[in-house]
């Protein structure tokens, strides 16, 4: 269920929708596509209220998490379906299918059945089928979540290129914050059917509106701890320092170190939750069990009111 969502998406914009399961992301896509009807409010495309517009006439393409390809049809035949429904001549269909196949990197694969295509190739067919009907609005519901990490990384770049090449307006639902931060012109964060914040990736990362957004974007997430006056202080892990920058902002006990193949983190035990920070650049590494003080410049400290949600439940 969505609650009073006010959201405007610009022509040609790539908007990424993020939030936990049940936050309303897919429901919003289904409303735009016409698969569900809103109980109240208005949903407009190019200034026109869509209440009486048939889903087939909205100029919207929808790609689900599953590829939804017909297994008995070749990639070429799957791509041709929207054109055959419009009763285009065979010559026009052949030309358009070849064109979209080339733009999606499917040349040489068009006469294969889905079972003989890789996961990335099947997803390209699904994307191409959504585009071939002339849709200028593309709704993507977790389109990359079933793919291997290497293929996901490749298709992330291809999605942006396709959107730019075809001048598409895209609404992309994902649980992957790396996808959100790397793909979106803007990001919209939802929770419990309510819109928490919209903005560019940098705006949301560096100026989160509340602890939920602060914790949802970032890996590791923003550190949060309660101050004596009851408010919350938040600092990104990369902005915590071992050398004094004014007075210490947090004190804790070194619990462990973590290495994820790219970055190393020192994890400090704190009553309000684990505190992540980069290892010191000079001097010996901190010993497990040692008491440490960490610092942050005032510009990197985010203060949230005492009425903010408990950060332990933020994500």
mmCIF file of C-alpha atoms in Angstrom:
data_model
loop_
_atom_site.group_PDB
_atom_site.id
_atom_site.type_symbol
_atom_site.label_atom_id
_atom_site.label_comp_id
_atom_site.label_asym_id
_atom_site.label_seq_id
_atom_site.Cartn_x
_atom_site.Cartn_y
_atom_site.Cartn_z
ATOM 1 C CA UNK A 1 0.000 0.000 0.000
ATOM 2 C CA UNK A 2 1.240 3.461 -0.890
ATOM 3 C CA UNK A 3 0.498 6.513 1.231
ATOM 4 C CA UNK A 4 0.299 9.939 -0.468
ATOM 5 C CA UNK A 5 3.257 9.488 -2.814
ATOM 6 C CA UNK A 6 4.146 12.753 -4.549
ATOM 7 C CA UNK A 7 6.749 12.085 -7.199
ATOM 8 C CA UNK A 8 7.547 13.763 -10.508
ATOM 9 C CA UNK A 9 9.889 12.100 -12.995
ATOM 10 C CA UNK A 10 11.451 14.241 -15.698
ATOM 11 C CA UNK A 11 11.489 13.380 -19.379
ATOM 12 C CA UNK A 12 14.537 11.205 -20.079
ATOM 13 C CA UNK A 13 15.352 10.804 -16.377
ATOM 14 C CA UNK A 14 16.665 7.574 -14.868
ATOM 15 C CA UNK A 15 14.982 7.245 -11.454
ATOM 16 C CA UNK A 16 15.878 4.360 -9.161
ATOM 17 C CA UNK A 17 13.399 3.200 -6.508
ATOM 18 C CA UNK A 18 14.914 1.540 -3.434
ATOM 19 C CA UNK A 19 13.566 0.316 -0.133
ATOM 20 C CA UNK A 20 13.088 -2.911 1.840
ATOM 21 C CA UNK A 21 10.663 -5.628 0.796
ATOM 22 C CA UNK A 22 7.071 -4.468 1.116
ATOM 23 C CA UNK A 23 7.933 -0.778 0.832
ATOM 24 C CA UNK A 24 5.722 -0.293 -2.234
ATOM 25 C CA UNK A 25 8.277 -0.180 -5.057
ATOM 26 C CA UNK A 26 6.642 -2.806 -7.286
ATOM 27 C CA UNK A 27 3.162 -1.506 -6.478
ATOM 28 C CA UNK A 28 4.194 1.910 -7.787
ATOM 29 C CA UNK A 29 5.411 0.373 -11.061
ATOM 30 C CA UNK A 30 2.186 -1.611 -11.444
ATOM 31 C CA UNK A 31 0.121 1.531 -10.938
ATOM 32 C CA UNK A 32 2.077 3.362 -13.633
ATOM 33 C CA UNK A 33 1.737 0.410 -16.003
ATOM 34 C CA UNK A 34 -2.012 0.224 -15.380
ATOM 35 C CA UNK A 35 -1.926 -3.232 -13.805
ATOM 36 C CA UNK A 36 -3.424 -1.774 -10.629
ATOM 37 C CA UNK A 37 -5.824 1.127 -10.073
ATOM 38 C CA UNK A 38 -5.118 3.792 -7.419
ATOM 39 C CA UNK A 39 -7.752 4.337 -4.728
ATOM 40 C CA UNK A 40 -7.162 8.092 -4.781
ATOM 41 C CA UNK A 41 -4.995 10.746 -6.357
ATOM 42 C CA UNK A 42 -3.884 11.252 -9.940
ATOM 43 C CA UNK A 43 -1.324 9.489 -12.087
ATOM 44 C CA UNK A 44 -0.335 11.541 -15.124
ATOM 45 C CA UNK A 45 1.905 10.846 -18.116
ATOM 46 C CA UNK A 46 2.825 13.903 -20.184
ATOM 47 C CA UNK A 47 0.230 15.839 -18.201
ATOM 48 C CA UNK A 48 -2.608 13.467 -19.061
ATOM 49 C CA UNK A 49 -4.484 11.661 -16.299
ATOM 50 C CA UNK A 50 -4.197 7.920 -16.952
ATOM 51 C CA UNK A 51 -7.361 6.903 -15.098
ATOM 52 C CA UNK A 52 -9.227 6.114 -18.324
ATOM 53 C CA UNK A 53 -6.220 5.124 -20.469
ATOM 54 C CA UNK A 54 -5.876 1.458 -21.332
ATOM 55 C CA UNK A 55 -2.518 -0.041 -20.212
ATOM 56 C CA UNK A 56 -1.702 -0.927 -23.827
ATOM 57 C CA UNK A 57 -2.027 2.732 -24.816
ATOM 58 C CA UNK A 58 0.194 4.249 -22.129
ATOM 59 C CA UNK A 59 3.472 3.890 -24.015
ATOM 60 C CA UNK A 60 4.974 2.014 -21.086
ATOM 61 C CA UNK A 61 7.227 -1.055 -21.212
ATOM 62 C CA UNK A 62 7.525 -3.297 -18.146
ATOM 63 C CA UNK A 63 10.382 -5.743 -17.484
ATOM 64 C CA UNK A 64 10.067 -8.065 -14.501
ATOM 65 C CA UNK A 65 12.660 -9.858 -12.421
ATOM 66 C CA UNK A 66 11.910 -13.024 -14.387
ATOM 67 C CA UNK A 67 12.487 -12.762 -18.099
ATOM 68 C CA UNK A 68 8.924 -13.893 -18.972
ATOM 69 C CA UNK A 69 10.026 -15.149 -22.390
ATOM 70 C CA UNK A 70 8.008 -17.754 -24.275
ATOM 71 C CA UNK A 71 10.276 -20.839 -24.108
ATOM 72 C CA UNK A 72 9.035 -22.314 -27.418
ATOM 73 C CA UNK A 73 9.800 -19.107 -29.357
ATOM 74 C CA UNK A 74 13.223 -17.949 -30.518
ATOM 75 C CA UNK A 75 14.668 -14.648 -29.384
ATOM 76 C CA UNK A 76 13.618 -13.187 -32.744
ATOM 77 C CA UNK A 77 10.035 -14.413 -32.296
ATOM 78 C CA UNK A 78 9.861 -13.130 -28.719
ATOM 79 C CA UNK A 79 11.021 -9.718 -29.886
ATOM 80 C CA UNK A 80 8.514 -9.715 -32.741
ATOM 81 C CA UNK A 81 5.454 -10.378 -30.578
ATOM 82 C CA UNK A 82 4.527 -6.732 -29.828
ATOM 83 C CA UNK A 83 4.845 -5.899 -33.521
ATOM 84 C CA UNK A 84 2.689 -8.836 -34.603
ATOM 85 C CA UNK A 85 0.009 -7.752 -32.136
ATOM 86 C CA UNK A 86 0.025 -4.402 -33.945
ATOM 87 C CA UNK A 87 -0.326 -6.292 -37.273
ATOM 88 C CA UNK A 88 2.781 -4.831 -38.859
ATOM 89 C CA UNK A 89 3.936 -6.248 -42.179
ATOM 90 C CA UNK A 90 6.555 -9.001 -42.068
ATOM 91 C CA UNK A 91 9.145 -6.788 -43.724
ATOM 92 C CA UNK A 92 8.722 -4.064 -41.094
ATOM 93 C CA UNK A 93 8.894 -6.634 -38.297
ATOM 94 C CA UNK A 94 12.083 -8.159 -39.690
ATOM 95 C CA UNK A 95 13.736 -4.755 -39.995
ATOM 96 C CA UNK A 96 12.776 -3.574 -36.505
ATOM 97 C CA UNK A 97 13.709 -6.856 -34.823
ATOM 98 C CA UNK A 98 17.151 -6.803 -36.444
ATOM 99 C CA UNK A 99 17.636 -3.186 -35.393
ATOM 100 C CA UNK A 100 16.676 -3.708 -31.754
ATOM 101 C CA UNK A 101 18.641 -6.969 -31.688
ATOM 102 C CA UNK A 102 21.766 -5.141 -32.823
ATOM 103 C CA UNK A 103 21.276 -2.338 -30.284
ATOM 104 C CA UNK A 104 20.920 -4.919 -27.492
ATOM 105 C CA UNK A 105 23.977 -6.909 -28.581
ATOM 106 C CA UNK A 106 21.919 -9.906 -29.713
ATOM 107 C CA UNK A 107 23.048 -10.178 -33.329
ATOM 108 C CA UNK A 108 23.912 -13.833 -33.901
ATOM 109 C CA UNK A 109 21.608 -14.990 -31.082
ATOM 110 C CA UNK A 110 18.220 -14.074 -32.528
ATOM 111 C CA UNK A 111 17.394 -17.567 -33.815
ATOM 112 C CA UNK A 112 18.130 -19.339 -30.533
ATOM 113 C CA UNK A 113 15.542 -20.535 -28.052
ATOM 114 C CA UNK A 114 15.688 -18.983 -24.559
ATOM 115 C CA UNK A 115 17.108 -22.189 -23.083
ATOM 116 C CA UNK A 116 20.164 -21.755 -25.313
ATOM 117 C CA UNK A 117 20.777 -18.163 -24.205
ATOM 118 C CA UNK A 118 22.699 -17.022 -21.148
ATOM 119 C CA UNK A 119 20.905 -15.203 -18.340
ATOM 120 C CA UNK A 120 22.244 -11.879 -19.566
ATOM 121 C CA UNK A 121 21.142 -12.593 -23.146
ATOM 122 C CA UNK A 122 17.645 -13.550 -21.991
ATOM 123 C CA UNK A 123 17.396 -10.301 -20.051
ATOM 124 C CA UNK A 124 18.494 -8.377 -23.144
ATOM 125 C CA UNK A 125 15.673 -10.036 -25.095
ATOM 126 C CA UNK A 126 13.191 -9.009 -22.382
ATOM 127 C CA UNK A 127 14.475 -5.431 -22.475
ATOM 128 C CA UNK A 128 14.397 -5.365 -26.259
ATOM 129 C CA UNK A 129 10.821 -6.630 -26.318
ATOM 130 C CA UNK A 130 9.794 -3.809 -23.980
ATOM 131 C CA UNK A 131 11.468 -1.270 -26.258
ATOM 132 C CA UNK A 132 10.453 -2.539 -29.663
ATOM 133 C CA UNK A 133 6.865 -1.427 -29.264
ATOM 134 C CA UNK A 134 8.021 2.175 -29.133
ATOM 135 C CA UNK A 135 7.711 2.629 -25.363
ATOM 136 C CA UNK A 136 9.292 5.831 -24.110
ATOM 137 C CA UNK A 137 8.793 4.902 -20.458
ATOM 138 C CA UNK A 138 10.562 1.791 -19.213
ATOM 139 C CA UNK A 139 9.650 0.213 -15.878
ATOM 140 C CA UNK A 140 12.270 -2.218 -14.557
ATOM 141 C CA UNK A 141 11.412 -4.440 -11.591
ATOM 142 C CA UNK A 142 14.652 -5.975 -10.254
ATOM 143 C CA UNK A 143 15.840 -6.725 -13.820
ATOM 144 C CA UNK A 144 19.354 -7.816 -12.834
ATOM 145 C CA UNK A 145 18.786 -9.629 -9.548
ATOM 146 C CA UNK A 146 18.903 -13.163 -11.004
ATOM 147 C CA UNK A 147 22.195 -12.634 -12.829
ATOM 148 C CA UNK A 148 25.754 -13.464 -11.812
ATOM 149 C CA UNK A 149 27.751 -10.518 -10.408
ATOM 150 C CA UNK A 150 29.948 -10.209 -13.506
ATOM 151 C CA UNK A 151 26.921 -10.133 -15.833
ATOM 152 C CA UNK A 152 25.128 -7.695 -13.549
ATOM 153 C CA UNK A 153 28.035 -5.285 -13.684
ATOM 154 C CA UNK A 154 28.109 -5.510 -17.482
ATOM 155 C CA UNK A 155 24.355 -4.989 -17.884
ATOM 156 C CA UNK A 156 24.353 -2.006 -15.522
ATOM 157 C CA UNK A 157 26.406 -0.105 -18.041
ATOM 158 C CA UNK A 158 24.307 -1.372 -20.940
ATOM 159 C CA UNK A 159 21.088 -0.238 -19.262
ATOM 160 C CA UNK A 160 22.363 3.324 -19.070
ATOM 161 C CA UNK A 161 23.561 3.246 -22.667
ATOM 162 C CA UNK A 162 20.230 1.884 -23.898
ATOM 163 C CA UNK A 163 18.293 4.483 -21.902
ATOM 164 C CA UNK A 164 20.425 7.285 -23.300
ATOM 165 C CA UNK A 165 20.392 5.969 -26.874
ATOM 166 C CA UNK A 166 16.597 5.608 -26.949
ATOM 167 C CA UNK A 167 15.945 8.725 -24.853
ATOM 168 C CA UNK A 168 13.934 6.714 -22.359
ATOM 169 C CA UNK A 169 12.397 7.719 -19.075
ATOM 170 C CA UNK A 170 13.249 4.862 -16.698
ATOM 171 C CA UNK A 171 11.931 3.828 -13.293
ATOM 172 C CA UNK A 172 14.170 1.054 -11.972
ATOM 173 C CA UNK A 173 13.378 -0.936 -8.825
ATOM 174 C CA UNK A 174 16.312 -2.603 -7.072
ATOM 175 C CA UNK A 175 17.493 -3.863 -3.699
ATOM 176 C CA UNK A 176 21.106 -3.401 -4.786
ATOM 177 C CA UNK A 177 22.372 -0.058 -3.532
ATOM 178 C CA UNK A 178 25.387 -0.246 -5.837
ATOM 179 C CA UNK A 179 22.964 -0.368 -8.765
ATOM 180 C CA UNK A 180 21.036 2.552 -7.312
ATOM 181 C CA UNK A 181 24.071 4.735 -6.707
ATOM 182 C CA UNK A 182 25.699 3.995 -10.056
ATOM 183 C CA UNK A 183 22.628 4.110 -12.339
ATOM 184 C CA UNK A 184 20.266 6.717 -10.982
ATOM 185 C CA UNK A 185 20.078 10.353 -11.988
ATOM 186 C CA UNK A 186 17.973 10.463 -8.844
ATOM 187 C CA UNK A 187 17.056 7.930 -6.174
ATOM 188 C CA UNK A 188 13.716 7.655 -4.370
ATOM 189 C CA UNK A 189 13.768 5.819 -1.025
ATOM 190 C CA UNK A 190 10.516 4.193 0.132
ATOM 191 C CA UNK A 191 9.613 2.608 3.445
ATOM 192 C CA UNK A 192 6.239 1.234 4.457
ATOM 193 C CA UNK A 193 4.569 2.792 1.425
ATOM 194 C CA UNK A 194 5.877 6.261 2.283
ATOM 195 C CA UNK A 195 8.431 8.288 0.361
ATOM 196 C CA UNK A 196 11.380 9.016 2.663
ATOM 197 C CA UNK A 197 13.596 11.138 0.398
ATOM 198 C CA UNK A 198 14.412 11.825 -3.234
ATOM 199 C CA UNK A 199 17.594 13.323 -4.628
ATOM 200 C CA UNK A 200 20.762 12.619 -6.542
ATOM 201 C CA UNK A 201 22.918 9.733 -5.319
ATOM 202 C CA UNK A 202 25.386 12.222 -3.824
ATOM 203 C CA UNK A 203 22.629 14.172 -2.054
ATOM 204 C CA UNK A 204 21.179 11.069 -0.429
ATOM 205 C CA UNK A 205 24.576 9.681 0.518
ATOM 206 C CA UNK A 206 25.986 12.889 1.979
ATOM 207 C CA UNK A 207 22.774 14.561 3.224
ATOM 208 C CA UNK A 208 20.309 11.854 4.287
ATOM 209 C CA UNK A 209 16.977 13.165 5.546
ATOM 210 C CA UNK A 210 16.659 10.680 8.417
ATOM 211 C CA UNK A 211 18.436 7.706 10.011
ATOM 212 C CA UNK A 212 16.581 5.227 7.790
ATOM 213 C CA UNK A 213 18.010 6.749 4.607
ATOM 214 C CA UNK A 214 21.407 7.134 6.286
ATOM 215 C CA UNK A 215 21.527 3.441 7.122
ATOM 216 C CA UNK A 216 19.912 2.161 3.920
ATOM 217 C CA UNK A 217 22.480 3.678 1.540
ATOM 218 C CA UNK A 218 26.112 2.872 2.118
ATOM 219 C CA UNK A 219 28.180 -0.285 2.615
ATOM 220 C CA UNK A 220 28.999 -0.261 5.435
ATOM 221 C CA UNK A 221 26.069 1.993 6.372
ATOM 222 C CA UNK A 222 26.404 5.281 8.190
ATOM 223 C CA UNK A 223 27.446 4.910 11.835
ATOM 224 C CA UNK A 224 24.822 6.199 14.272
ATOM 225 C CA UNK A 225 24.947 6.658 18.025
ATOM 226 C CA UNK A 226 22.872 8.508 20.573
ATOM 227 C CA UNK A 227 24.127 11.757 22.097
ATOM 228 C CA UNK A 228 23.572 12.788 25.740
ATOM 229 C CA UNK A 229 20.684 15.093 24.748
ATOM 230 C CA UNK A 230 18.886 12.185 23.066
ATOM 231 C CA UNK A 231 19.589 13.219 19.473
ATOM 232 C CA UNK A 232 21.502 10.996 17.092
ATOM 233 C CA UNK A 233 24.906 11.630 15.517
ATOM 234 C CA UNK A 234 25.779 10.007 12.189
ATOM 235 C CA UNK A 235 29.185 9.756 10.486
ATOM 236 C CA UNK A 236 30.093 7.777 7.383
ATOM 237 C CA UNK A 237 32.810 5.145 8.065
ATOM 238 C CA UNK A 238 35.281 6.819 5.707
ATOM 239 C CA UNK A 239 34.948 10.098 7.626
ATOM 240 C CA UNK A 240 35.974 8.722 11.031
ATOM 241 C CA UNK A 241 39.604 9.480 11.839
ATOM 242 C CA UNK A 242 42.086 8.150 14.413
ATOM 243 C CA UNK A 243 43.916 11.470 14.755
ATOM 244 C CA UNK A 244 42.327 14.288 16.759
ATOM 245 C CA UNK A 245 40.082 16.663 14.801
ATOM 246 C CA UNK A 246 38.647 18.569 17.744
ATOM 247 C CA UNK A 247 37.150 16.472 20.543
ATOM 248 C CA UNK A 248 36.470 12.740 20.073
ATOM 249 C CA UNK A 249 32.989 11.956 18.772
ATOM 250 C CA UNK A 250 32.763 8.328 19.851
ATOM 251 C CA UNK A 251 34.594 5.933 22.149
ATOM 252 C CA UNK A 252 34.429 2.152 21.985
ATOM 253 C CA UNK A 253 36.270 -1.167 22.106
ATOM 254 C CA UNK A 254 37.835 -2.713 18.995
ATOM 255 C CA UNK A 255 35.832 -5.869 18.295
ATOM 256 C CA UNK A 256 37.197 -7.167 14.990
ATOM 257 C CA UNK A 257 38.516 -6.283 11.541
ATOM 258 C CA UNK A 258 36.808 -7.042 8.231
ATOM 259 C CA UNK A 259 38.156 -7.279 4.691
ATOM 260 C CA UNK A 260 35.818 -7.510 1.690
ATOM 261 C CA UNK A 261 38.376 -7.745 -1.091
ATOM 262 C CA UNK A 262 38.497 -4.016 -1.727
ATOM 263 C CA UNK A 263 38.352 -2.223 1.610
ATOM 264 C CA UNK A 264 39.407 -3.027 5.128
ATOM 265 C CA UNK A 265 37.358 -1.939 8.135
ATOM 266 C CA UNK A 266 37.921 -1.822 11.850
ATOM 267 C CA UNK A 267 34.737 -2.592 13.769
ATOM 268 C CA UNK A 268 34.369 -0.908 17.154
ATOM 269 C CA UNK A 269 31.844 -2.224 19.675
ATOM 270 C CA UNK A 270 29.443 0.466 20.919
ATOM 271 C CA UNK A 271 26.199 0.285 22.956
ATOM 272 C CA UNK A 272 24.237 1.743 20.017
ATOM 273 C CA UNK A 273 25.636 -0.712 17.477
ATOM 274 C CA UNK A 274 28.833 -1.539 15.613
ATOM 275 C CA UNK A 275 30.938 1.419 14.500
ATOM 276 C CA UNK A 276 32.827 0.953 11.205
ATOM 277 C CA UNK A 277 35.936 2.958 10.340
ATOM 278 C CA UNK A 278 38.955 2.638 8.084
ATOM 279 C CA UNK A 279 42.209 1.399 9.689
ATOM 280 C CA UNK A 280 44.712 4.067 10.742
ATOM 281 C CA UNK A 281 47.025 5.115 7.916
ATOM 282 C CA UNK A 282 49.965 5.517 10.286
ATOM 283 C CA UNK A 283 51.188 3.548 13.262
ATOM 284 C CA UNK A 284 50.268 0.014 14.369
ATOM 285 C CA UNK A 285 46.866 -1.516 13.759
ATOM 286 C CA UNK A 286 44.568 -1.326 16.784
ATOM 287 C CA UNK A 287 44.494 -4.461 18.928
ATOM 288 C CA UNK A 288 41.308 -6.402 19.521
ATOM 289 C CA UNK A 289 39.890 -5.385 22.905
ATOM 290 C CA UNK A 290 41.630 -2.015 23.053
ATOM 291 C CA UNK A 291 39.667 1.122 23.901
ATOM 292 C CA UNK A 292 39.824 3.720 21.123
ATOM 293 C CA UNK A 293 38.591 7.226 20.457
ATOM 294 C CA UNK A 294 37.460 8.230 16.991
ATOM 295 C CA UNK A 295 37.145 11.726 15.554
ATOM 296 C CA UNK A 296 35.237 13.449 12.778
ATOM 297 C CA UNK A 297 35.276 16.963 11.394
ATOM 298 C CA UNK A 298 32.062 18.878 12.177
ATOM 299 C CA UNK A 299 31.222 19.019 8.453
ATOM 300 C CA UNK A 300 30.959 15.203 8.410
ATOM 301 C CA UNK A 301 28.720 14.940 11.479
ATOM 302 C CA UNK A 302 24.988 14.549 10.813
ATOM 303 C CA UNK A 303 22.596 15.316 13.646
ATOM 304 C CA UNK A 304 19.131 13.730 13.710
ATOM 305 C CA UNK A 305 16.383 14.616 16.220
ATOM 306 C CA UNK A 306 15.620 12.431 19.216
ATOM 307 C CA UNK A 307 12.317 11.460 17.600
ATOM 308 C CA UNK A 308 14.149 9.680 14.757
ATOM 309 C CA UNK A 309 13.638 5.964 14.430
ATOM 310 C CA UNK A 310 15.983 3.641 16.262
ATOM 311 C CA UNK A 311 18.948 3.064 13.943
ATOM 312 C CA UNK A 312 19.068 -0.583 14.994
ATOM 313 C CA UNK A 313 15.823 -1.001 13.043
ATOM 314 C CA UNK A 314 16.609 1.536 10.319
ATOM 315 C CA UNK A 315 17.385 -0.940 7.571
#
